[in-house]
Coordinates of C-alpha atoms in Angstrom, one line a residue:
Chain A
M1 CA 13.5 -17.3 0.9
R2 CA 10.5 -14.6 -0.1
K3 CA 12.5 -12.0 2.2
T4 CA 15.7 -12.6 0.3
I5 CA 14.0 -12.1 -3.3
A6 CA 12.4 -8.9 -1.7
A7 CA 15.9 -7.9 -0.6
V8 CA 17.4 -8.9 -4.5
T9 CA 14.3 -6.9 -5.9
I10 CA 15.8 -3.8 -3.6
H11 CA 19.1 -4.4 -5.0
V12 CA 18.1 -4.5 -8.6
A13 CA 15.5 -1.3 -8.1
I14 CA 18.7 0.4 -6.7
L15 CA 20.8 -0.1 -9.8
V16 CA 18.3 0.8 -11.9
L17 CA 17.5 4.0 -9.9
V18 CA 21.3 4.7 -10.4
L19 CA 20.8 4.4 -14.2
V20 CA 17.6 6.0 -14.7
P21 CA 17.8 9.8 -14.1
P22 CA 21.3 10.5 -16.1
L23 CA 19.7 8.3 -18.8
W24 CA 16.7 10.1 -18.9
V25 CA 18.5 13.6 -19.0
R26 CA 20.8 12.2 -21.3
A27 CA 18.1 11.2 -23.9
T28 CA 15.6 14.0 -23.2
G29 CA 18.0 17.1 -22.1
N30 CA 19.4 20.1 -24.1
E31 CA 22.8 20.1 -25.6
A32 CA 25.4 22.6 -24.5
Y33 CA 29.2 22.7 -24.8
L34 CA 30.8 24.3 -21.7
E35 CA 34.4 25.5 -21.6
T36 CA 36.4 23.7 -19.0
Q37 CA 38.4 25.5 -16.3
K38 CA 40.8 23.2 -14.5
M39 CA 41.4 19.6 -14.1
D40 CA 42.7 17.3 -11.3
P41 CA 43.2 13.7 -12.1
R42 CA 42.6 12.1 -8.6
S43 CA 41.3 9.3 -7.2
L44 CA 40.4 8.1 -3.6
F45 CA 37.8 5.3 -3.9
R46 CA 36.9 5.2 -7.3
G47 CA 39.8 4.6 -9.9
H48 CA 40.9 7.3 -11.8
Y49 CA 38.9 10.5 -12.9
V50 CA 39.5 14.2 -13.8
I51 CA 37.8 16.8 -11.7
L52 CA 36.4 19.6 -13.6
G53 CA 35.5 22.9 -13.2
Y54 CA 33.8 25.5 -15.7
K55 CA 34.7 28.9 -17.1
V56 CA 30.9 29.9 -17.3
A57 CA 30.8 29.4 -13.7
Q58 CA 33.7 31.8 -12.5
N59 CA 32.9 35.0 -10.8
I60 CA 29.4 35.0 -11.1
V61 CA 28.5 34.9 -7.4
P62 CA 29.7 37.8 -4.7
D63 CA 33.1 36.6 -3.4
H64 CA 32.5 35.4 0.1
R65 CA 32.5 32.1 2.2
P66 CA 29.8 30.2 1.1
T67 CA 27.2 29.4 3.9
T68 CA 28.4 26.3 6.0
P69 CA 27.1 22.8 4.8
G70 CA 24.5 22.0 6.7
T71 CA 23.3 25.6 8.4
G72 CA 22.1 27.0 4.8
N73 CA 21.6 26.9 1.4
N74 CA 24.4 26.9 -1.1
T75 CA 22.6 25.8 -3.9
V76 CA 22.5 28.2 -7.1
Y77 CA 21.2 27.8 -10.6
V78 CA 23.5 29.2 -13.3
K79 CA 21.6 30.0 -16.8
F80 CA 23.6 30.1 -19.9
S81 CA 23.0 30.2 -23.7
T82 CA 23.3 26.6 -25.7
V83 CA 25.4 28.4 -28.2
R84 CA 29.0 26.8 -28.7
P85 CA 30.7 27.5 -26.0
A86 CA 28.0 28.4 -23.9
K87 CA 27.7 32.0 -22.4
F88 CA 26.7 33.0 -19.0
L89 CA 23.4 34.6 -18.7
S90 CA 22.3 34.6 -14.9
V91 CA 22.6 32.9 -11.3
S92 CA 19.5 32.6 -9.2
N93 CA 18.4 30.9 -6.1
K94 CA 15.4 29.2 -7.9
P95 CA 15.5 27.3 -10.9
P96 CA 15.0 29.8 -13.7
S97 CA 12.4 29.8 -16.5
L98 CA 14.2 29.0 -19.9
A99 CA 13.6 30.5 -23.1
S100 CA 14.7 29.0 -26.3
G101 CA 18.4 28.5 -26.8
E102 CA 18.9 28.4 -23.1
A103 CA 19.7 26.1 -20.7
C104 CA 20.4 25.7 -16.9
I105 CA 22.6 23.7 -14.3
V106 CA 22.1 23.3 -10.5
G107 CA 25.6 24.4 -9.0
R108 CA 27.1 24.9 -5.4
K109 CA 28.7 28.1 -4.3
R110 CA 32.5 27.3 -3.8
G111 CA 33.0 30.7 -1.9
R112 CA 36.4 31.4 -3.4
G113 CA 36.5 33.6 -6.4
G114 CA 32.6 33.9 -6.8
A115 CA 32.8 30.5 -8.4
V116 CA 30.2 27.8 -8.6
D117 CA 30.9 24.0 -8.8
F118 CA 28.7 21.9 -10.7
P119 CA 28.5 18.6 -8.6
Q120 CA 26.9 16.5 -11.1
I121 CA 29.2 17.2 -14.2
A122 CA 32.3 17.5 -11.9
Q123 CA 33.9 14.2 -12.4
F124 CA 35.0 12.5 -16.4
F125 CA 36.2 9.1 -15.4
A126 CA 38.9 8.1 -17.7
A127 CA 42.0 5.9 -17.7
P128 CA 45.2 7.1 -16.2
D129 CA 46.8 7.7 -19.8
E130 CA 43.8 9.4 -21.1
A131 CA 43.3 11.3 -17.9
R132 CA 47.1 12.9 -18.2
Q133 CA 46.3 13.8 -21.8
L134 CA 43.0 15.6 -21.1
E135 CA 45.1 17.4 -18.1
G136 CA 47.2 19.1 -20.9
R137 CA 44.4 20.2 -23.0
R138 CA 42.4 21.9 -20.3
G139 CA 40.8 25.2 -20.4
V140 CA 39.8 26.5 -23.9
N141 CA 41.2 23.7 -25.8
L142 CA 38.7 21.3 -24.2
Q143 CA 35.0 21.5 -24.1
A144 CA 32.3 19.5 -21.9
Q145 CA 29.6 17.8 -23.9
V146 CA 26.5 18.4 -21.7
R147 CA 23.0 17.5 -21.6
T148 CA 20.8 19.2 -19.1
D149 CA 17.0 19.3 -18.4
S150 CA 14.4 21.9 -17.5
S151 CA 15.1 21.0 -13.7
C152 CA 18.7 22.0 -14.1
N153 CA 19.7 18.6 -13.8
A154 CA 22.9 17.5 -16.0
V155 CA 24.9 14.9 -17.2
L156 CA 28.4 15.2 -18.8
I157 CA 28.4 13.4 -22.0
D158 CA 32.1 13.7 -23.3
L159 CA 35.1 16.0 -23.2
V160 CA 35.8 17.3 -26.8
P161 CA 38.0 20.0 -28.3
P162 CA 36.4 23.1 -29.5
V163 CA 35.1 23.3 -33.0
A164 CA 37.9 25.6 -34.6
I165 CA 40.2 22.9 -33.3
M166 CA 38.3 20.0 -34.6
G167 CA 38.4 21.5 -38.1
K168 CA 41.9 22.1 -38.3
Chain B
M1 CA 29.6 -23.5 40.2
A2 CA 30.0 -20.4 38.4
G3 CA 33.4 -20.3 36.7
V4 CA 33.7 -24.3 36.5
S5 CA 34.8 -25.8 33.4
A6 CA 32.6 -29.0 32.2
E7 CA 35.4 -31.5 33.0
T8 CA 35.4 -30.3 36.4
A9 CA 31.6 -30.4 36.9
L10 CA 31.4 -33.9 35.4
R11 CA 34.0 -34.6 38.1
I12 CA 31.8 -33.1 41.1
W13 CA 28.7 -34.8 40.0
K14 CA 30.3 -38.0 39.7
E15 CA 31.8 -37.4 43.2
K16 CA 28.2 -36.7 44.6
G17 CA 27.0 -39.7 42.6
L18 CA 24.4 -37.8 40.5
L19 CA 25.9 -39.4 37.6
S20 CA 27.0 -42.9 36.3
V21 CA 30.1 -43.8 34.8
E22 CA 28.4 -44.2 31.4
Q23 CA 26.5 -41.4 31.7
I24 CA 29.8 -39.1 32.3
E25 CA 31.4 -40.8 28.9
G26 CA 28.4 -40.1 27.0
L27 CA 28.2 -36.3 28.2
R28 CA 31.8 -36.3 27.7
A29 CA 31.7 -37.7 23.9
A30 CA 28.8 -35.3 23.0
I31 CA 31.0 -32.2 24.4
A32 CA 33.7 -33.5 22.2
A33 CA 31.3 -33.8 19.3
D34 CA 30.1 -30.4 19.7
A35 CA 33.5 -28.9 19.8
R36 CA 34.8 -30.7 16.5
S37 CA 31.6 -29.5 15.0
A38 CA 32.1 -25.7 16.0
R39 CA 35.6 -25.9 15.0
S40 CA 34.7 -27.5 11.5
S41 CA 31.7 -24.9 11.0
R42 CA 34.1 -21.9 11.9
A43 CA 36.9 -23.6 9.2
I44 CA 33.9 -23.6 6.8
V45 CA 32.8 -19.9 7.2
I46 CA 36.7 -18.6 7.0
F47 CA 37.2 -20.8 3.7
S48 CA 34.1 -19.4 2.3
I49 CA 34.7 -15.6 3.2
L50 CA 38.0 -16.0 2.0
G51 CA 36.9 -17.7 -1.1
V52 CA 34.2 -15.0 -1.7
I53 CA 36.8 -12.0 -1.5
L54 CA 39.1 -13.8 -3.7
L55 CA 36.7 -14.4 -6.2
G56 CA 35.3 -10.7 -5.8
T57 CA 38.7 -9.3 -5.9
G58 CA 39.3 -11.5 -9.2
A59 CA 36.2 -10.7 -11.0
M60 CA 36.6 -6.7 -10.3
L61 CA 40.4 -6.9 -11.4
F62 CA 39.2 -8.8 -14.5
I63 CA 36.2 -6.3 -15.3
A64 CA 38.8 -3.4 -14.4
S65 CA 41.2 -4.5 -16.8
N66 CA 38.9 -4.9 -19.7
W67 CA 36.9 -1.9 -18.6
D68 CA 38.0 0.4 -21.6
V69 CA 37.6 -1.9 -24.3
V70 CA 33.9 -2.5 -23.5
P71 CA 31.1 -0.2 -24.7
P72 CA 28.8 1.2 -22.0
W73 CA 25.8 -1.2 -22.9
G74 CA 28.4 -3.8 -22.4
R75 CA 29.8 -2.6 -19.3
I76 CA 26.1 -2.3 -17.7
A77 CA 25.3 -6.0 -19.1
L78 CA 28.5 -7.0 -17.1
V79 CA 27.5 -5.3 -14.1
L80 CA 24.3 -6.9 -13.8
A81 CA 25.6 -10.3 -15.1
C82 CA 28.1 -10.4 -12.3
Y83 CA 25.0 -9.7 -9.5
A84 CA 22.8 -12.1 -11.2
L85 CA 25.3 -14.8 -11.4
V86 CA 26.3 -14.5 -7.9
C87 CA 22.6 -14.3 -6.7
A88 CA 22.0 -17.6 -8.7
A89 CA 25.1 -19.3 -7.2
A90 CA 24.2 -18.2 -3.5
W91 CA 20.7 -19.8 -4.1
L92 CA 22.1 -22.8 -5.7
A93 CA 24.4 -23.3 -2.7
G94 CA 21.5 -22.8 -0.5
R95 CA 19.4 -25.6 -2.4
H96 CA 22.2 -27.9 -1.7
E97 CA 22.1 -27.2 1.9
L98 CA 25.6 -25.4 1.9
S99 CA 24.4 -22.7 4.0
R100 CA 27.3 -21.2 5.0
V101 CA 29.0 -21.1 1.6
S102 CA 25.2 -19.7 0.2
E103 CA 25.3 -16.9 3.2
S104 CA 28.8 -15.8 2.1
L105 CA 27.7 -15.7 -1.5
W106 CA 24.7 -13.4 -0.4
F107 CA 27.1 -11.2 1.4
L108 CA 29.4 -10.9 -1.7
A109 CA 25.9 -10.0 -3.8
T110 CA 25.7 -7.2 -1.3
L111 CA 29.3 -6.2 -2.0
L112 CA 28.7 -6.5 -5.7
L113 CA 25.8 -4.1 -5.3
G114 CA 28.0 -1.2 -4.2
V115 CA 30.5 -2.0 -6.8
G116 CA 27.5 -2.0 -9.3
I117 CA 26.3 1.6 -8.1
F118 CA 29.9 3.1 -8.4
L119 CA 30.5 1.5 -11.9
L120 CA 27.2 2.1 -13.3
A121 CA 27.5 6.0 -12.4
Q122 CA 30.9 5.9 -13.3
I123 CA 30.1 4.9 -17.1
F124 CA 27.8 8.2 -17.5
N125 CA 30.3 10.3 -15.5
F126 CA 27.5 10.7 -12.9
S127 CA 29.2 11.7 -9.8
L128 CA 26.4 11.0 -7.5
T129 CA 27.3 13.9 -5.5
F130 CA 29.1 11.4 -3.2
W131 CA 26.3 10.8 -0.4
Q132 CA 23.9 9.1 -2.4
G133 CA 26.0 6.4 -3.5
P134 CA 26.9 5.2 0.0
C135 CA 23.5 5.8 0.8
L136 CA 22.0 3.5 -1.8
W137 CA 24.3 0.6 -0.8
L138 CA 23.3 1.0 2.9
L139 CA 19.8 0.7 1.8
G140 CA 20.6 -2.4 0.1
T141 CA 22.9 -3.8 2.8
L142 CA 20.0 -3.4 5.1
A143 CA 17.4 -5.1 3.0
M144 CA 19.7 -8.0 2.4
A145 CA 20.8 -8.1 6.4
Y146 CA 17.1 -8.1 7.4
A147 CA 16.6 -10.9 4.8
R148 CA 19.4 -13.1 5.8
Q149 CA 19.8 -12.5 9.3
R150 CA 23.4 -12.1 9.8
A151 CA 25.3 -10.0 12.0
Y152 CA 28.4 -9.1 9.9
Y153 CA 26.2 -7.0 7.5
V154 CA 26.2 -4.6 10.4
L155 CA 30.2 -4.4 9.8
L156 CA 29.0 -2.9 6.3
A157 CA 26.2 -0.8 7.2
V158 CA 27.6 1.1 10.1
P159 CA 30.8 2.6 7.9
L160 CA 28.2 3.2 5.3
A161 CA 26.1 5.1 7.5
V162 CA 29.0 7.2 8.7
L163 CA 30.1 8.1 4.9
T164 CA 26.6 8.8 4.0
L165 CA 26.1 11.2 7.3
G166 CA 29.5 12.3 6.5
W167 CA 29.1 13.5 2.9
L168 CA 25.6 14.3 3.3
G169 CA 25.7 18.3 2.4
G170 CA 28.9 18.0 0.7
G171 CA 29.5 16.9 -2.9
S172 CA 31.2 19.8 -5.0
G173 CA 33.5 17.2 -6.4
W174 CA 36.5 18.2 -5.1
F175 CA 39.3 16.0 -3.5
I176 CA 40.2 17.5 0.0
D177 CA 36.8 19.6 0.4
D178 CA 34.3 17.1 0.1
Q179 CA 35.9 13.7 0.2
L180 CA 37.8 14.0 3.6
E181 CA 36.3 17.0 4.9
F182 CA 33.7 15.0 6.9
L183 CA 36.7 13.6 9.0
A184 CA 38.9 16.3 9.0
S185 CA 37.0 19.6 9.4
E186 CA 35.1 21.2 12.6
R187 CA 31.9 20.9 10.9
G188 CA 32.4 17.5 10.1
L189 CA 31.8 14.1 12.0
L190 CA 35.0 13.8 14.0
P191 CA 34.2 15.8 16.9
L192 CA 30.9 13.7 17.1
F193 CA 32.5 10.3 16.4
G194 CA 32.1 9.1 19.9
L195 CA 28.6 10.0 20.4
I196 CA 27.7 8.1 16.9
G197 CA 29.2 5.0 18.9
V198 CA 26.8 5.8 21.6
S199 CA 24.1 5.9 18.8
C200 CA 25.2 2.5 17.7
V201 CA 25.2 1.1 21.1
S202 CA 22.0 2.5 21.9
L203 CA 20.4 1.0 18.7
G204 CA 22.1 -2.4 19.1
L205 CA 20.3 -2.3 22.6
V206 CA 17.1 -1.4 21.0
A207 CA 17.4 -3.9 18.0
R208 CA 17.7 -6.6 20.5
H209 CA 14.3 -5.9 21.9
F210 CA 12.9 -6.8 18.4
R211 CA 12.9 -10.5 17.1
S212 CA 13.3 -9.5 13.4
W213 CA 16.2 -7.1 14.1
A214 CA 18.1 -9.0 17.4
F215 CA 20.5 -10.6 14.9
S216 CA 22.5 -7.1 14.7
G217 CA 22.2 -6.2 18.4
N218 CA 25.5 -7.7 19.5
A219 CA 27.4 -6.5 16.5
L220 CA 26.1 -2.7 16.6
I221 CA 26.9 -2.8 20.4
A222 CA 30.6 -4.1 19.7
L223 CA 31.3 -1.5 17.0
G224 CA 29.8 1.1 18.8
S225 CA 31.7 0.3 21.9
L226 CA 34.7 0.1 19.4
M227 CA 34.3 3.7 18.4
I228 CA 33.8 5.0 21.9
A229 CA 36.9 3.3 23.2
L230 CA 38.9 4.9 20.7
V231 CA 37.6 8.5 21.0
L232 CA 38.1 8.3 24.6
L233 CA 41.6 6.7 24.3
A234 CA 42.8 9.3 22.0
T235 CA 41.8 11.9 24.6
T236 CA 43.9 10.4 27.1
V237 CA 47.3 10.6 25.3
F238 CA 47.9 14.4 25.3
D239 CA 46.2 17.2 27.3
E240 CA 45.5 19.2 24.4
V241 CA 44.0 16.3 22.0
A242 CA 40.3 17.0 23.7
E243 CA 40.6 20.8 23.0
A244 CA 41.6 20.0 19.0
L245 CA 39.0 17.0 18.5
F246 CA 35.9 18.3 20.1
E247 CA 36.0 21.8 18.3
L248 CA 32.8 21.9 16.5
L249 CA 30.7 24.4 14.5
F250 CA 27.3 23.1 15.8
T251 CA 26.0 23.0 12.1
A252 CA 22.4 21.8 11.9
K253 CA 23.6 18.4 11.0
Q254 CA 26.1 18.2 14.2
L255 CA 22.8 19.3 16.3
S256 CA 20.8 16.5 14.3
I257 CA 23.3 14.0 15.3
I258 CA 23.5 15.2 19.0
G259 CA 19.8 15.4 19.2
G260 CA 19.4 11.9 17.4
T261 CA 22.0 10.1 20.2
I262 CA 20.0 11.7 23.0
V263 CA 16.8 10.2 21.5
L264 CA 18.5 6.8 21.0
V265 CA 19.9 6.9 24.4
T266 CA 16.6 7.6 26.0
L267 CA 14.8 4.7 23.9
A268 CA 17.7 2.3 25.0
A269 CA 17.4 3.2 28.4
L270 CA 13.7 2.9 28.4
V271 CA 13.2 -0.3 26.5
G272 CA 16.5 -1.7 25.5
D273 CA 17.8 -4.9 26.5
L274 CA 20.3 -4.1 29.6
N275 CA 20.6 -4.0 33.4
H276 CA 21.0 -1.6 35.7
R277 CA 24.8 -1.7 35.5
G278 CA 24.5 -1.5 31.7
R279 CA 22.0 1.5 31.9
G280 CA 24.3 3.6 34.3
L281 CA 27.4 3.1 32.0
L282 CA 25.2 4.3 29.2
I283 CA 23.9 7.4 30.4
V284 CA 27.6 8.4 32.3
T285 CA 29.3 7.6 28.9
T286 CA 27.0 9.7 26.8
V287 CA 27.1 12.5 29.5
L288 CA 30.9 12.5 29.2
L289 CA 30.9 12.7 25.5
L290 CA 28.1 15.4 25.6
A291 CA 30.4 17.7 28.1
L292 CA 33.5 17.1 25.8
I293 CA 31.8 18.7 23.2
F294 CA 30.1 21.4 25.3
P295 CA 31.7 24.9 24.1
A296 CA 33.4 27.2 26.6
L297 CA 31.4 29.7 28.1
G298 CA 30.7 33.1 25.9
E299 CA 31.0 31.2 23.0
P300 CA 27.7 31.1 21.0
P301 CA 27.8 28.7 18.0
T302 CA 28.8 31.1 15.3
A303 CA 30.4 30.9 12.1
S304 CA 34.0 30.0 13.9
P305 CA 34.1 26.5 15.8
S306 CA 33.5 26.8 19.5
S307 CA 36.3 25.3 21.8
P308 CA 35.3 23.0 24.2
L309 CA 35.1 23.9 28.0
L310 CA 36.6 20.8 29.0
G311 CA 39.5 20.7 26.5
A312 CA 40.4 24.0 27.3
L313 CA 40.5 22.9 31.0
F314 CA 42.6 19.9 30.4
S315 CA 45.0 22.1 28.4
D316 CA 45.6 24.5 31.2
D317 CA 45.3 22.6 34.3
V318 CA 47.1 19.0 34.8
V319 CA 45.2 18.0 37.8
A320 CA 41.7 18.5 35.9
F321 CA 43.7 16.2 33.1
A322 CA 44.7 13.8 35.3
L323 CA 41.3 13.5 37.1
Y324 CA 39.9 13.2 33.6
V325 CA 42.2 10.1 33.3
V326 CA 41.6 8.4 36.1
F327 CA 37.7 8.7 35.3
V328 CA 38.1 7.2 31.6
F329 CA 40.1 4.4 33.4
A330 CA 37.5 3.9 35.8
L331 CA 34.8 4.0 33.1
S332 CA 36.8 1.3 31.0
L333 CA 36.6 -1.2 34.5
A334 CA 32.9 -0.4 34.6
T335 CA 33.0 -1.6 31.0
T336 CA 34.4 -4.7 32.1
G337 CA 31.9 -5.3 34.8
V338 CA 29.1 -4.5 32.8
G339 CA 30.5 -7.3 30.1
V340 CA 30.7 -9.9 33.0
S341 CA 27.2 -8.9 34.1
A342 CA 25.7 -8.7 30.7
S343 CA 27.6 -11.9 29.5
N344 CA 29.3 -9.9 26.8
R345 CA 32.5 -11.1 26.1
F346 CA 33.5 -8.3 23.5
L347 CA 32.6 -5.6 26.5
V348 CA 34.8 -7.4 28.8
N349 CA 37.9 -7.5 26.3
V350 CA 37.3 -3.8 25.3
G351 CA 37.2 -2.6 29.0
I352 CA 40.6 -4.7 29.5
V353 CA 42.2 -3.4 26.7
V354 CA 41.2 0.2 27.1
S355 CA 42.2 0.2 30.9
A356 CA 45.5 -1.6 30.0
L357 CA 46.4 0.8 27.5
I358 CA 45.8 3.7 29.2
L359 CA 48.3 2.7 31.7
F360 CA 50.7 2.1 29.0
I361 CA 50.4 5.6 27.5
R362 CA 50.6 7.4 31.1
Y363 CA 53.5 5.6 31.5
F364 CA 55.3 6.5 28.7
A365 CA 53.9 10.2 29.1
W366 CA 55.0 10.5 32.5
S367 CA 58.2 8.5 32.1
F368 CA 59.3 10.6 28.8
S369 CA 61.7 12.7 30.5
M370 CA 63.6 10.1 32.1
L371 CA 64.4 8.3 28.9
P372 CA 67.8 8.8 28.9
T373 CA 68.4 7.0 32.4
S374 CA 68.2 3.2 33.3
F375 CA 65.4 4.2 35.8
A376 CA 62.8 4.5 33.0
F377 CA 63.7 1.1 31.6
I378 CA 63.9 -0.5 34.8
S379 CA 60.4 1.0 36.2
G380 CA 59.0 0.2 32.7
G381 CA 59.6 -3.2 32.5
V382 CA 58.4 -3.4 36.3
V383 CA 55.2 -1.7 35.2
L384 CA 54.3 -3.6 32.2
I385 CA 55.0 -6.9 33.9
G386 CA 52.8 -5.8 36.7
I387 CA 50.1 -4.7 34.2
S388 CA 50.4 -7.7 32.2
V389 CA 49.8 -10.1 35.5
M390 CA 46.7 -7.8 36.5
M391 CA 45.1 -7.7 33.4
E392 CA 45.8 -11.4 32.7
R393 CA 44.2 -12.3 36.0
L394 CA 41.4 -9.6 35.9
R395 CA 40.6 -11.0 32.3
R396 CA 40.5 -14.8 33.3
R397 CA 38.2 -14.0 36.2
A398 CA 35.9 -12.0 34.3
L399 CA 35.5 -14.6 31.4
A400 CA 35.3 -17.6 34.2
R401 CA 32.3 -15.6 35.5
L402 CA 30.9 -15.1 32.3
E403 CA 31.1 -18.5 31.5
G404 CA 29.3 -19.3 34.8
N405 CA 26.7 -16.8 34.0

């Protein structure tokens, strides 16, 4: 029974481990609003969710095929301002140093259109009807509310309309 | 006495005067009671597992249908409460000596761990960048497998390990690119699926050597041999299959898998629990699968995929392909032989089924052009009946020898 208790402890530790990093970034990170680029409500194993691209991450790296996964490094760090909506500042292979009003997100070179994906905030889970509505409001009509920490880890909080539309 | 049933053995011993009538009746009653007990315990396991699946599905459907109306902290509490409830039920069932029900519930707890990982991540739109989710679930499965010492955890752990390995290095969040690339692309796992099967078999042979992990040995060998059989069988269907299937980019991950397989096979050959026939079969299978991915000469690993040397040969030369099919057929018969000598029913069945399917596939491949004629049907019927008779006799002989062993 001691082994089983140890296994259950490992299970609980795993469940906590899943929660702690995003909650930490959510609680302590800088807030930014990124304009969404495209969406695709599809699911394979995990129910309904929309897949997100970001305007701030388009045409920012040379347009060539990315390094093959497993043979090199596709990781890049995208720095942007925290004004709403966020403006692209720079892209680098190492985590950048951040001044006040700046934030960064770790991304992966996609290789088409010089674009970068943000795997940590690429999915927004929603009910099927909500997912369809969100797809209709894509692009400048929809911004992603994110929080990022100094290591460029990011958490997607919500999808919201731009300030101007909210005010109407 | 090899291949003799219990009833025949009792008759022989009675005729030789080795056992009295009372002793024979006592032995017969003991055998009958044991058979009844085995049948009823099997039924309990089936009912428990079915019950667990129904309960788990019902709980998940209930959660899913109310998921949107529950706030995030409520969702976290729901996931943890479900897990705690199942663990408590498993513990209680164990305390009341309902061991099979208890084991089923511990397995359900492990399934709920996986569901919990993905639901918790979903609450905060955290993608887990794909490989992390299966990897965490795999760690939890291995921990519970070690604790409960049950082979069926292997059936969950192996697919999770394949998913982890496949999704490692991907994870941009896109549908085709990352979720299916690990199977579909030349930089994925598909060309190495057979070698991963060899790794499973080798790991099983090594695991049998260690008391704490011996429970996983047979299940790993069974799953691994099934993976190898599927790959080899697929390559015998058409002469172009091997060329398309084994095209790979020799990425760092693929090279690591190849290297890891060689290390595991060496380890299994040196310390694994297997006889000289089994060792020979393992090495020959590994060499065959390595030969199948060997790139055509003059094609160093680059950004474009290397076409396999043997695959290209099979596409061009019908004799080479025919020899390859004969070799795979001989390998499947050898698997049956190893299954008999190692008293492994699963290997016997895999060997027989694969050899029968090879004959079946070859018959259809070679008689396809004669389909409009009656000759195809007549010869087909004769061939199939012949194969059935041969396979049935072979299987019966092999299983009888197995029982004797």
